XYZ file of C-alpha atoms in Angstrom:
693
model
C 0.000 -0.001 0.001
C 2.694 2.464 0.989
C 4.687 1.710 -2.170
C 1.658 2.541 -4.290
C 1.110 5.756 -2.346
C 4.707 6.850 -2.951
C 4.455 6.176 -6.666
C 1.245 8.139 -6.891
C 2.728 11.126 -5.102
C 6.072 11.249 -6.846
C 4.907 10.407 -10.350
C 3.945 12.646 -12.027
C 4.419 14.757 -8.830
C 2.068 16.641 -6.586
C 0.345 19.097 -8.898
C -0.685 16.538 -11.511
C -1.740 14.150 -8.752
C -4.244 16.684 -7.424
C -5.762 17.030 -10.894
C -6.482 13.276 -10.760
C -8.444 13.904 -7.552
C -10.952 11.303 -6.489
C -10.179 8.807 -9.224
C -6.671 8.359 -7.870
C -8.010 8.068 -4.337
C -10.468 5.435 -5.539
C -7.708 3.562 -7.342
C -5.534 3.550 -4.271
C -8.404 2.562 -2.000
C -9.078 -0.362 -4.302
C -5.540 -1.592 -3.854
C -5.741 -1.573 -0.080
C -6.384 -4.814 1.756
C -5.363 -3.798 5.251
C -8.653 -2.122 6.194
C -10.120 1.271 6.977
C -7.173 2.437 9.099
C -4.811 2.141 6.128
C -7.272 4.078 3.996
C -7.050 6.900 6.496
C -3.238 6.716 6.311
C -3.316 7.079 2.559
C -5.734 9.978 2.846
C -3.391 11.618 5.362
C -0.468 11.140 2.990
C -2.418 12.739 0.160
C -3.478 15.613 2.402
C 0.082 16.185 3.568
C 1.296 16.021 -0.029
C -1.144 18.734 -0.983
C 0.424 20.929 1.676
C 4.025 20.124 0.728
C 4.145 22.515 -2.216
C 2.712 25.375 -0.144
C 5.073 24.786 2.736
C 8.115 24.400 0.483
C 7.310 27.757 -1.100
C 6.756 29.351 2.290
C 10.040 28.012 3.701
C 12.316 28.030 0.654
C 10.537 30.037 -2.051
C 10.753 33.417 -0.331
C 13.643 35.836 -0.309
C 14.442 38.339 2.425
C 17.950 39.632 3.037
C 19.361 42.741 4.664
C 16.341 43.383 6.939
C 17.334 47.027 7.380
C 16.583 47.635 3.696
C 14.090 44.891 2.790
C 10.886 45.170 4.821
C 8.931 42.237 3.398
C 9.967 38.963 1.779
C 9.440 38.598 -1.948
C 8.718 35.403 -3.910
C 11.908 33.900 -5.267
C 10.271 33.118 -8.602
C 9.434 36.792 -9.129
C 13.083 37.916 -9.258
C 14.975 34.710 -10.023
C 17.431 35.095 -12.878
C 18.764 31.977 -14.551
C 22.334 31.202 -13.490
C 25.041 30.126 -15.872
C 27.831 27.657 -15.251
C 31.368 28.317 -16.419
C 32.990 26.076 -18.942
C 35.789 24.115 -17.287
C 38.238 25.562 -19.812
C 37.617 29.027 -18.365
C 39.491 28.016 -15.217
C 43.100 28.906 -15.805
C 44.637 26.444 -13.385
C 48.277 27.049 -14.280
C 48.230 30.686 -15.371
C 50.846 32.955 -13.796
C 50.053 36.397 -12.351
C 51.629 37.931 -15.463
C 49.387 35.808 -17.704
C 46.291 36.973 -15.862
C 47.423 40.601 -15.871
C 47.845 40.472 -19.631
C 44.476 38.771 -20.094
C 42.804 41.451 -17.988
C 44.371 44.255 -20.025
C 43.547 42.565 -23.326
C 39.882 42.332 -22.327
C 39.744 46.063 -21.668
C 37.103 45.647 -18.962
C 37.026 46.347 -15.254
C 35.825 42.944 -14.103
C 37.781 39.739 -13.603
C 35.173 37.598 -15.330
C 36.588 34.412 -16.766
C 36.412 34.093 -20.525
C 34.842 30.923 -21.783
C 31.609 29.286 -22.825
C 28.698 29.530 -20.388
C 26.013 26.908 -19.927
C 22.458 27.278 -18.647
C 22.332 26.058 -15.059
C 18.883 24.469 -15.211
C 19.771 22.524 -18.359
C 22.887 21.085 -16.689
C 20.944 20.178 -13.547
C 18.362 18.330 -15.623
C 21.078 16.097 -17.104
C 23.079 15.312 -13.971
C 22.092 12.885 -11.217
C 24.936 14.076 -8.965
C 25.871 17.760 -9.068
C 28.150 19.919 -6.910
C 27.463 23.634 -7.408
C 30.466 25.828 -6.574
C 30.901 29.589 -6.366
C 31.856 32.532 -4.193
C 29.786 34.096 -1.394
C 26.550 35.688 -2.556
C 26.839 34.292 -6.080
C 23.471 32.514 -5.863
C 24.255 28.893 -4.933
C 21.507 28.539 -2.302
C 19.052 30.414 -4.503
C 19.750 28.025 -7.364
C 19.116 24.971 -5.195
C 15.875 26.447 -3.861
C 14.799 27.207 -7.428
C 15.478 23.591 -8.430
C 13.039 22.530 -5.740
C 10.358 24.914 -6.999
C 10.783 23.609 -10.545
C 10.635 19.984 -9.367
C 7.297 20.666 -7.660
C 5.871 21.718 -11.038
C 6.410 18.180 -12.340
C 6.409 17.805 -16.092
C 5.376 21.442 -16.466
C 8.575 22.654 -14.804
C 11.985 23.208 -16.340
C 13.374 20.025 -14.765
C 10.570 17.803 -16.093
C 10.919 16.052 -12.750
C 9.141 13.105 -11.192
C 10.840 13.563 -7.838
C 9.951 15.216 -4.544
C 12.429 17.990 -3.599
C 13.853 17.958 -0.065
C 15.960 20.993 0.890
C 18.469 20.456 3.714
C 20.707 23.203 5.113
C 23.997 21.561 6.011
C 24.849 24.338 8.470
C 22.409 22.622 10.876
C 24.776 19.637 11.113
C 26.519 19.894 14.476
C 27.400 16.319 15.403
C 29.784 13.804 13.916
C 27.007 11.285 13.485
C 24.607 12.470 10.749
C 21.393 10.566 10.085
C 20.338 11.926 6.703
C 17.289 9.658 6.501
C 16.029 11.007 9.830
C 16.542 14.594 8.660
C 14.577 13.894 5.495
C 11.816 12.240 7.547
C 11.677 15.360 9.723
C 11.010 17.477 6.614
C 8.014 15.289 5.783
C 6.875 15.313 9.408
C 6.737 19.124 9.341
C 4.219 18.838 6.510
C 2.066 16.373 8.456
C 3.015 13.096 6.773
C 2.146 10.011 8.841
C 4.688 7.224 9.371
C 7.444 9.485 8.069
C 10.256 6.987 8.647
C 8.555 4.337 6.494
C 7.510 6.961 3.955
C 11.097 8.261 3.714
C 12.603 4.810 3.416
C 10.222 3.861 0.627
C 10.795 7.176 -1.184
C 14.573 6.662 -1.083
C 14.334 3.046 -2.197
C 12.164 3.976 -5.168
C 14.401 6.938 -6.118
C 11.605 9.464 -5.710
C 13.631 12.230 -4.038
C 15.571 15.251 -5.287
C 17.921 15.932 -2.369
C 19.188 19.511 -2.210
C 22.143 19.718 0.190
C 22.934 23.379 0.669
C 26.135 24.854 2.072
C 28.773 22.180 2.534
C 31.187 25.006 3.423
C 28.881 25.956 6.314
C 29.473 22.678 8.120
C 31.748 23.211 11.161
C 35.320 22.327 10.176
C 35.697 19.888 13.088
C 33.152 17.490 11.538
C 33.610 18.312 7.855
C 35.360 15.040 6.935
C 32.736 12.906 8.666
C 29.890 14.773 6.961
C 31.505 14.329 3.541
C 31.981 10.606 4.142
C 28.378 10.130 5.261
C 26.951 12.077 2.318
C 29.009 10.016 -0.117
C 27.914 6.766 1.527
C 24.290 7.893 1.515
C 24.430 8.865 -2.162
C 25.946 5.485 -3.013
C 23.348 3.545 -1.031
C 20.367 5.410 -2.507
C 21.675 5.788 -6.032
C 18.264 5.999 -7.686
C 17.697 9.486 -6.272
C 19.103 12.803 -7.495
C 21.611 14.750 -5.375
C 22.542 18.431 -5.791
C 24.918 20.005 -3.276
C 26.482 23.455 -2.992
C 29.740 24.738 -1.545
C 31.903 27.835 -1.694
C 34.688 27.192 -4.160
C 37.479 28.027 -1.726
C 36.161 25.578 0.896
C 35.792 22.644 -1.491
C 38.909 20.584 -0.936
C 37.589 17.046 -1.356
C 35.685 16.129 -4.494
C 32.754 13.753 -4.169
C 33.497 10.812 -6.449
C 30.026 10.595 -7.978
C 29.418 14.337 -8.312
C 30.062 16.548 -11.323
C 31.576 19.874 -10.222
C 30.229 23.050 -11.821
C 30.975 26.707 -11.027
C 28.393 29.488 -11.134
C 29.522 32.405 -13.270
C 29.207 36.030 -12.245
C 26.200 37.785 -13.754
C 26.781 39.228 -17.208
C 25.010 42.325 -18.567
C 22.045 40.315 -19.809
C 21.493 38.724 -16.407
C 21.902 42.027 -14.539
C 19.331 43.720 -16.765
C 16.940 40.793 -16.427
C 17.244 40.831 -12.642
C 16.520 44.586 -12.591
C 13.498 44.102 -14.852
C 12.070 41.481 -12.521
C 12.841 43.452 -9.402
C 11.153 46.648 -10.580
C 8.089 45.041 -12.121
C 5.332 46.779 -10.171
C 2.712 48.833 -11.980
C 4.151 51.986 -10.434
C 7.669 51.108 -11.620
C 6.406 50.382 -15.116
C 4.630 53.734 -15.288
C 7.732 55.554 -14.016
C 10.114 53.691 -16.345
C 12.261 52.700 -13.357
C 14.005 49.835 -15.132
C 15.200 51.980 -18.039
C 16.356 54.811 -15.778
C 18.266 52.467 -13.491
C 19.835 50.481 -16.304
C 20.915 53.649 -18.105
C 22.503 54.968 -14.922
C 24.494 51.767 -14.555
C 25.798 52.213 -18.111
C 27.245 55.646 -17.361
C 31.055 55.726 -17.054
C 30.975 57.081 -13.511
C 28.909 54.064 -12.396
C 31.013 51.305 -13.946
C 32.448 50.374 -10.555
C 28.949 49.995 -9.112
C 27.911 47.908 -12.105
C 30.903 45.663 -11.471
C 29.540 44.906 -7.984
C 26.225 44.014 -9.646
C 27.885 40.940 -11.160
C 27.383 39.314 -7.739
C 23.649 38.662 -7.140
C 23.904 39.464 -3.429
C 25.411 42.879 -4.098
C 23.045 43.481 -7.030
C 20.171 42.913 -4.601
C 21.764 45.468 -2.284
C 22.088 47.989 -5.134
C 18.446 47.449 -6.131
C 17.307 47.997 -2.546
C 19.291 51.249 -2.426
C 17.874 52.411 -5.756
C 14.352 51.425 -4.733
C 14.646 53.625 -1.656
C 16.425 56.624 -3.212
C 15.537 56.340 -6.930
C 19.156 57.048 -7.861
C 22.645 55.742 -7.277
C 24.316 57.804 -4.540
C 27.035 60.248 -5.603
C 28.882 59.378 -2.408
C 30.256 56.134 -3.761
C 32.553 55.676 -0.765
C 29.519 54.993 1.450
C 28.013 52.652 -1.133
C 31.150 50.548 -1.592
C 31.958 50.584 2.103
C 28.521 49.138 2.820
C 29.037 46.484 0.127
C 32.347 45.507 1.768
C 30.661 45.221 5.163
C 28.049 42.906 3.676
C 30.802 40.516 2.609
C 32.919 40.952 5.741
C 30.273 40.285 8.371
C 26.615 40.908 7.512
C 26.141 37.946 5.166
C 27.664 35.429 7.603
C 25.712 36.910 10.523
C 22.456 36.810 8.564
C 23.002 33.155 7.658
C 23.871 32.376 11.307
C 27.110 30.674 10.362
C 29.552 29.272 12.875
C 32.622 31.291 11.983
C 36.234 30.191 12.136
C 37.960 30.714 15.490
C 40.294 33.080 13.617
C 37.570 35.734 13.727
C 37.807 35.818 17.495
C 40.881 37.963 16.883
C 40.337 39.150 13.322
C 37.579 41.701 13.893
C 36.157 43.516 10.834
C 38.069 46.696 11.693
C 41.349 44.782 11.912
C 40.534 42.866 8.748
C 39.820 46.061 6.812
C 43.152 47.463 7.901
C 44.950 44.290 6.874
C 43.213 44.044 3.497
C 43.649 47.754 2.780
C 47.415 47.413 3.136
C 47.458 44.508 0.682
C 45.201 46.445 -1.707
C 47.311 49.604 -1.609
C 50.661 47.854 -1.967
C 49.551 45.825 -4.966
C 47.843 48.846 -6.550
C 51.049 50.835 -6.159
C 52.895 48.008 -7.919
C 50.265 48.029 -10.708
C 49.396 44.450 -9.826
C 45.859 43.104 -9.751
C 46.984 39.476 -9.476
C 49.526 38.219 -6.976
C 51.086 35.003 -5.740
C 49.763 33.248 -2.671
C 53.201 33.497 -1.080
C 53.171 37.290 -1.506
C 49.855 37.574 0.334
C 50.759 35.209 3.151
C 54.091 36.982 3.681
C 52.308 40.329 3.941
C 49.764 38.821 6.299
C 52.493 37.322 8.472
C 54.291 40.668 8.658
C 51.105 42.450 9.671
C 50.093 39.838 12.249
C 53.520 39.736 13.893
C 53.471 43.512 14.244
C 49.961 43.699 15.752
C 49.251 43.604 19.484
C 46.795 41.019 20.875
C 47.150 38.721 17.870
C 48.313 35.246 18.988
C 51.432 33.813 17.371
C 49.592 30.782 15.998
C 47.422 33.033 13.818
C 49.562 32.854 10.688
C 49.184 34.167 7.153
C 48.029 30.945 5.446
C 45.286 30.370 8.036
C 44.010 33.940 7.733
C 44.058 33.811 3.917
C 42.099 30.545 3.990
C 39.457 32.067 6.271
C 39.081 35.247 4.208
C 38.886 33.291 0.982
C 36.393 30.658 2.103
C 34.138 32.669 4.423
C 34.010 36.046 2.669
C 35.364 35.611 -0.846
C 37.074 39.012 -0.852
C 40.301 37.383 -1.978
C 39.808 34.804 -4.732
C 42.132 32.176 -6.177
C 42.046 32.806 -9.934
C 44.621 30.143 -10.822
C 46.790 27.762 -8.823
C 48.352 29.860 -6.029
C 47.448 33.086 -7.840
C 44.962 35.480 -6.235
C 43.133 38.755 -6.775
C 40.436 40.695 -5.008
C 36.955 39.508 -5.908
C 36.141 42.931 -7.411
C 38.423 45.677 -8.625
C 35.943 48.067 -6.969
C 36.691 46.577 -3.541
C 40.446 46.804 -4.130
C 40.050 50.461 -5.105
C 37.942 51.157 -2.028
C 40.446 49.452 0.292
C 43.302 51.320 -1.399
C 41.484 54.595 -0.759
C 40.885 53.562 2.850
C 44.610 52.956 3.339
C 45.478 56.358 1.829
C 43.031 58.061 4.140
C 44.211 56.236 7.277
C 47.913 56.700 6.493
C 47.507 60.356 5.387
C 49.068 59.771 1.942
C 47.319 62.615 0.093
C 50.558 64.245 -1.080
C 51.821 60.914 -2.423
C 48.511 60.233 -4.156
C 48.356 63.611 -5.902
C 52.072 63.891 -6.615
C 52.453 60.427 -8.167
C 49.046 59.449 -9.569
C 47.069 62.535 -10.577
C 47.632 61.858 -14.298
C 47.094 58.104 -14.041
C 43.635 57.083 -15.253
C 43.948 53.824 -13.286
C 43.819 55.798 -10.015
C 40.824 57.947 -10.942
C 38.304 55.899 -8.953
C 40.641 55.871 -5.961
C 40.707 59.695 -5.943
C 36.915 59.830 -5.860
C 36.743 57.319 -3.022
C 39.404 59.101 -0.974
C 37.408 62.314 -1.331
C 34.335 60.627 0.124
C 36.201 58.851 2.913
C 37.951 61.975 4.171
C 34.756 63.780 5.126
C 35.378 67.415 5.994
C 39.110 66.916 5.514
C 38.434 66.177 1.834
C 39.012 69.860 1.186
C 42.731 69.172 1.623
C 42.610 66.762 -1.320
C 40.904 69.376 -3.516
C 43.497 71.995 -2.638
C 46.346 69.578 -3.355
C 44.877 68.812 -6.805
C 44.453 72.529 -7.535
C 48.077 73.239 -6.634
C 49.348 70.382 -8.789
C 47.146 71.494 -11.700
C 48.647 74.977 -11.563
C 52.133 73.484 -11.461
C 51.466 71.777 -14.817
C 51.235 75.133 -16.634
C 53.677 77.117 -14.530
C 56.301 78.553 -16.880
C 54.102 77.863 -19.964
C 53.057 81.366 -21.206
C 51.205 80.195 -24.333
C 49.161 77.672 -22.339
C 48.388 80.243 -19.684
C 47.285 82.704 -22.362
C 44.914 80.132 -23.878
C 43.322 79.464 -20.479
C 42.978 83.210 -19.879
C 41.418 83.630 -23.329
C 38.893 80.848 -22.740
C 37.935 82.303 -19.371
C 37.448 85.761 -20.905
C 35.356 84.761 -23.958
C 33.017 82.586 -21.900
C 32.654 84.864 -18.870
C 29.088 85.975 -18.346
C 27.652 83.733 -21.068
C 24.147 82.373 -20.550
C 25.069 78.718 -21.021
C 23.508 76.155 -18.690
C 26.933 74.578 -18.261
C 29.281 75.426 -15.410
C 32.372 77.601 -15.826
C 34.760 74.676 -16.167
C 32.729 73.056 -18.941
C 32.457 76.337 -20.820
C 36.175 77.087 -20.576
C 37.173 73.546 -21.493
C 34.768 73.576 -24.442
C 36.223 76.844 -25.730
C 39.759 75.418 -25.561
C 38.713 72.212 -27.348
C 37.065 74.200 -30.137
C 40.061 76.508 -30.546
C 42.522 73.616 -30.629
C 40.402 71.817 -33.221
C 40.673 74.731 -35.661
C 44.341 73.916 -36.130
C 43.618 70.181 -35.918
C 45.293 69.699 -32.558
C 42.931 68.203 -30.033
C 42.740 68.450 -26.309
C 41.844 65.108 -24.729
C 38.091 64.477 -24.929
C 38.148 63.152 -21.374
C 38.632 66.681 -20.072
C 35.229 67.956 -21.147
C 31.616 67.117 -20.472
C 30.126 68.608 -23.651
C 31.174 65.883 -26.084
C 29.088 67.264 -28.932
C 31.259 70.378 -29.085
C 34.289 68.172 -29.661
C 32.584 66.332 -32.497
C 31.456 69.526 -34.192
C 34.779 71.297 -33.753
C 36.673 68.272 -35.030
C 34.500 68.204 -38.139
C 35.368 71.833 -38.871
C 39.074 71.332 -38.302
C 39.148 68.177 -40.373
C 37.447 69.938 -43.284
C 39.902 72.843 -43.219
C 42.997 70.635 -42.890
C 41.888 68.133 -45.537
C 41.231 70.914 -48.025
C 44.674 72.367 -47.450
C 46.382 69.063 -47.901
C 44.513 67.628 -50.864
C 42.834 70.473 -52.685
C 39.652 68.408 -52.934
C 36.617 70.681 -53.147
C 34.239 68.278 -51.416
C 36.399 68.284 -48.317
C 34.732 71.506 -47.141
C 31.034 71.372 -46.431
C 29.918 74.944 -45.747
C 26.493 73.800 -44.603
C 28.150 71.629 -41.980
C 30.274 74.560 -40.829
C 27.221 76.827 -40.598
C 25.308 74.169 -38.688
C 28.194 73.928 -36.254
C 28.068 77.655 -35.566
C 24.303 77.480 -35.050
C 24.832 74.613 -32.630
C 27.440 76.562 -30.669
C 25.053 79.486 -30.447
C 22.436 77.237 -28.892
C 24.962 76.143 -26.265
C 25.588 79.847 -25.472
C 29.177 79.213 -24.456
C 30.738 82.336 -25.998
C 29.943 85.914 -25.059
C 31.902 88.102 -27.510
C 30.878 90.447 -30.307
C 33.304 88.828 -32.756
C 31.679 85.422 -32.306
C 28.213 86.874 -32.811
C 29.320 88.161 -36.233
C 30.765 84.804 -37.281
C 27.605 83.378 -38.954
C 27.329 86.303 -41.394
C 31.019 86.056 -42.255
C 30.699 82.325 -42.918
C 27.634 82.904 -45.074
C 29.647 85.365 -47.182
C 32.401 82.790 -47.557
C 29.891 80.149 -48.529
C 28.674 82.338 -51.399
C 32.265 82.714 -52.623
C 33.130 79.021 -52.533
C 35.242 78.033 -55.587
C 33.785 75.854 -58.281
C 34.316 72.124 -57.962
C 36.799 72.173 -60.847
C 38.897 74.958 -59.275
C 42.613 74.361 -58.853
C 44.210 73.038 -55.697
C 45.770 76.439 -55.024
C 42.361 78.099 -55.152
C 40.957 75.600 -52.688
C 43.940 75.978 -50.345
C 43.471 79.736 -50.432
C 39.781 79.314 -49.630
C 40.628 77.012 -46.719
C 43.041 79.631 -45.374
C 40.281 82.244 -45.457
C 37.883 79.880 -43.679
C 40.464 79.211 -40.987
C 41.220 82.931 -40.573
C 37.498 83.719 -40.274
C 37.097 81.172 -37.515
C 40.163 82.427 -35.645
C 38.927 86.006 -35.928
C 35.512 85.010 -34.621
C 37.161 83.381 -31.625
C 39.510 86.311 -31.068
C 42.649 84.243 -31.581
C 45.637 84.128 -33.897
C 47.262 81.091 -35.371
C 50.438 81.968 -33.520
C 48.620 81.791 -30.174
C 47.461 78.298 -31.047
C 50.851 77.103 -32.267
C 51.688 75.112 -29.161
C 54.398 72.481 -29.038
C 53.595 68.874 -28.201
C 54.891 69.487 -24.678
C 52.640 72.539 -24.269
C 49.559 70.665 -25.443
C 50.392 67.897 -22.970
C 50.660 70.437 -20.144
C 47.283 71.861 -21.115
C 45.739 68.405 -21.182
C 47.129 67.645 -17.728
C 45.840 70.958 -16.405
C 42.293 70.455 -17.673
C 42.193 66.782 -16.636
C 43.283 67.682 -13.112
C 40.592 70.342 -12.814
C 37.938 68.025 -14.146
C 38.943 65.364 -11.590
C 38.888 68.002 -8.850
C 35.253 68.789 -9.678
C 34.337 65.106 -9.659
C 36.032 64.671 -6.293
C 33.990 67.552 -4.932
C 30.781 65.839 -6.074
C 31.906 62.612 -4.390
C 32.833 64.348 -1.149
C 30.900 64.226 2.100
C 30.851 67.137 4.529
C 33.192 69.658 2.896
C 32.541 73.194 4.139
C 30.389 75.192 1.721
C 32.390 78.345 2.473
C 35.727 76.639 1.831
C 34.469 75.123 -1.445
C 33.127 78.435 -2.770
C 36.487 80.078 -2.015
C 38.305 77.398 -4.000
C 35.775 77.261 -6.839
C 36.252 80.914 -7.827
C 39.987 80.261 -8.250
C 39.575 77.301 -10.596
C 40.781 77.836 -14.173
C 42.064 81.298 -13.349
C 45.586 82.518 -14.052
C 47.218 84.684 -11.380
């Protein structure tokens, strides 16, 4: 009787069983010979089975993390984004740090994502009877296992096409050396009201009717880890008709299960991030407000690339969505945002999951750990190294630990590295004995933290102001320094002025730009107007100031078009090289921007129109066209109030100008990233920017 009941429940699984309703009950009752009491048992089993789906969803199909930000749980299915498994070839087991550095630079991206083919997680799970799901903290291992259970409950209508009952077991609850897995499974059925759960469990296992989801092997206390592994392997061997899916943090997985196929969850790619955001902000109000598009577009902006990098980890993407949901924008004060993300990995996630932490953390408090990691981050960043040998890290850890009071001698570098890697995932092994930080963003934040704590502002500005690689660090330092961030702004201003000290032509050009834009009605700030004027002037003689120094990119494009037309005509004598309509349109566009405020510029359109009417015929000689190009160039220079001589800067002078404008642009970005700088002090500095004394 019990065997028939199991078959009816597990095949084709609960939902299709209920559709059969009374006919199935009648069939089962007809098979029973043990009397009315057994009929009641079967009815109780069917009743409990009806409740299993509901209770599984209530216990494992809801998501609520970071209670301070998330008030109510949300259904897992509503935001679940399909995970992808990395191709085994993407793991570069024997790559050296130099190999990985080169690969990173060749990719031209911020993230450390492995390059290789990705495979749909659900499709792999459907094919494998034994599966070990690996990945870093917060990557979505537990969520994936819970989702497998939800899909199994849908039977043939689910993605797994399953005929098995899912049983989700959290391995962190294992506390004793002796583990009775069958009893734990029976307890899950008992919670749902199944009668005779021991017999029911035994029969289910013997028939192969269970999908066993064993979550968090890394969360088992280390003192019993070996025994738990042995017992799981023995259990899987004994009941080899069932399906087993386990999960473990990659760094903690030291002993492969013989029967299990190991797969690694990949970080989210752009498609997955966007899909997650779409599912998160799917309310009617969000759809009306276009929240998804606004948020996604913000993440695409260059200044938010570091935040988007964090979004590759589902846990941190959830955090970012919660922040955006509350504030409807990504905070300018990125130092607070990234600091909170680091805290989530350092302590909040483990505390929320109620994990039994390594004894190392009795001494390695989060404050101490931040200090330790920030030194590693800064040193490697100074060396222009994103990947480093295990021996380098452990040596640095040993040095720090030996020099720190109240740290016991037995707390050595290798033990600390192992704990940080396995429990927090902030340091990740990318190849054999080769490590990096999990996110470049976190390394930048920790580097900035070290600079702030060690008062290294002069070193930062003096050595790295022109280095694009340090740009994010500058912005983070500005936020971390609070009111003292004004000192960073002053240091940048002084260094910017030093770039053009002793460069009279450069200084003249800055003075000119300040004069011709002063008092204009443009909506742009003074820096943008001055920088735009310099870019336009430099383009007339086909020498460009770096586009990164200016916010009004369209001016660069228009000015470059003008300069290119003039220069091409001079060089080739081709009539079609000059498009007077394009030149006129450019002037009209500049008028709309209202950057310039001089009489000469206001007269420029009429002068260009006169030139347009005197354009040589297409068949004119090269000399005629060169002469016309000279006149066009002279008209532009006159309209801007410049001479060709004033724009004849050497390569060194143009470089000095670029450095000057880049430094000022970074200064303004640092001010926007700052927290608590005195309004009075900032206004006093702002009026001095881009002025020549």
